[in-house]
């Protein structure tokens, strides 16, 4: 069984090693932890399946789309099965369609693996879609302006089109605007 670190971190950029294929990039944390090669390969295959990249395991990062590179980075973060995910704007540089797809996948992954995630984002809709709690910070020095408890029983593509989602988006935006004016 791979070691299970307390924390996994996913950067804003994928930070993949360009000379290593997808499988080898995802395996890196397990290699560094000296996990048995057979266990390592099984864990990598499982992580790639979770993010929908099984068919891209032998491709180099340069041959991947931006979304596929971020999925690879997410798989590398998940391969060790951390209990806490720290996500620093992992979808910020992606096109809207890929971003929405990865947000939906992340909801499923955190739910299915019972993982806690802390996400830093500048996207109000992303925060509301992904979070159980949204914390709006002030500008420097950062302080908590307001906390929003998010209680949507179902997080799927349809959620974004509901009046409740739109209303909450407006409330968070109002707090941000208020902070910009003060």
XYZ file of N, CA, C and O in Angstrom, residues 10 24 27 30 35 73-74 91 100 110 114 116 119 121-122 125 130 139 158-159 161 173-174 182:
96
model
N -1.471 20.742 -4.983
C -1.535 20.909 -6.437
C -1.354 22.396 -6.742
O -2.110 23.238 -6.271
N 4.998 8.145 -15.443
C 6.190 8.414 -14.627
C 6.036 9.697 -13.807
O 6.524 9.769 -12.677
N 3.838 8.801 -10.917
C 4.527 7.873 -10.009
C 5.583 8.541 -9.139
O 6.002 7.969 -8.129
N 5.583 8.421 -5.298
C 5.725 7.055 -4.787
C 7.151 6.541 -4.971
O 7.652 5.794 -4.127
N 8.211 3.268 -2.734
C 7.138 2.287 -2.787
C 7.526 1.217 -3.806
O 8.086 1.522 -4.861
N -1.339 16.411 -13.098
C -0.877 16.985 -11.830
C -1.812 16.594 -10.685
O -1.351 16.282 -9.579
N -3.105 16.585 -10.943
C -4.066 16.186 -9.916
C -3.890 14.707 -9.568
O -3.901 14.335 -8.396
N -7.172 25.389 -11.600
C -7.896 25.452 -12.870
C -7.869 26.840 -13.491
O -8.518 27.098 -14.498
N -14.819 23.639 -16.068
C -16.082 23.127 -15.534
C -16.036 21.614 -15.371
O -16.502 21.069 -14.363
N -13.336 14.159 -4.284
C -13.281 14.448 -2.851
C -14.395 13.707 -2.108
O -14.179 13.221 -1.004
N -13.465 10.710 0.311
C -13.618 11.337 1.620
C -12.386 12.175 1.974
O -11.795 12.028 3.042
N -10.607 15.998 2.352
C -10.867 17.413 2.596
C -9.994 18.217 1.643
O -8.818 17.901 1.474
N -9.209 25.120 -1.172
C -9.017 25.668 -2.511
C -8.863 27.178 -2.437
O -9.697 27.862 -1.834
N -8.991 30.340 -4.824
C -9.457 30.686 -6.166
C -9.916 32.140 -6.198
O -10.282 32.705 -5.166
N -9.886 32.715 -7.388
C -10.436 34.041 -7.594
C -11.791 33.962 -8.294
O -12.384 34.978 -8.617
N -17.830 31.600 -8.815
C -18.648 30.434 -9.145
C -17.916 29.135 -8.843
O -18.532 28.164 -8.394
N -17.619 24.281 -5.588
C -16.763 23.273 -4.967
C -16.830 23.226 -3.444
O -16.565 22.182 -2.844
N -8.392 42.753 1.217
C -7.057 42.961 0.653
C -6.076 43.163 1.803
O -6.450 43.102 2.970
N -26.092 20.934 -13.372
C -27.342 21.688 -13.276
C -27.341 22.708 -12.147
O -28.087 23.676 -12.190
N -26.521 22.496 -11.130
C -26.483 23.408 -9.986
C -26.196 24.841 -10.425
O -26.793 25.788 -9.918
N -27.099 26.467 -12.823
C -28.204 27.165 -13.490
C -29.374 27.453 -12.554
O -30.385 27.981 -13.001
N -20.378 38.190 -4.403
C -19.883 39.309 -5.215
C -20.082 40.637 -4.486
O -19.203 41.496 -4.484
N -21.225 40.806 -3.842
C -21.508 42.051 -3.116
C -20.485 42.273 -1.997
O -20.021 43.404 -1.790
N -13.973 49.966 0.086
C -13.572 50.520 1.389
C -12.077 50.694 1.496
O -11.310 50.431 0.681
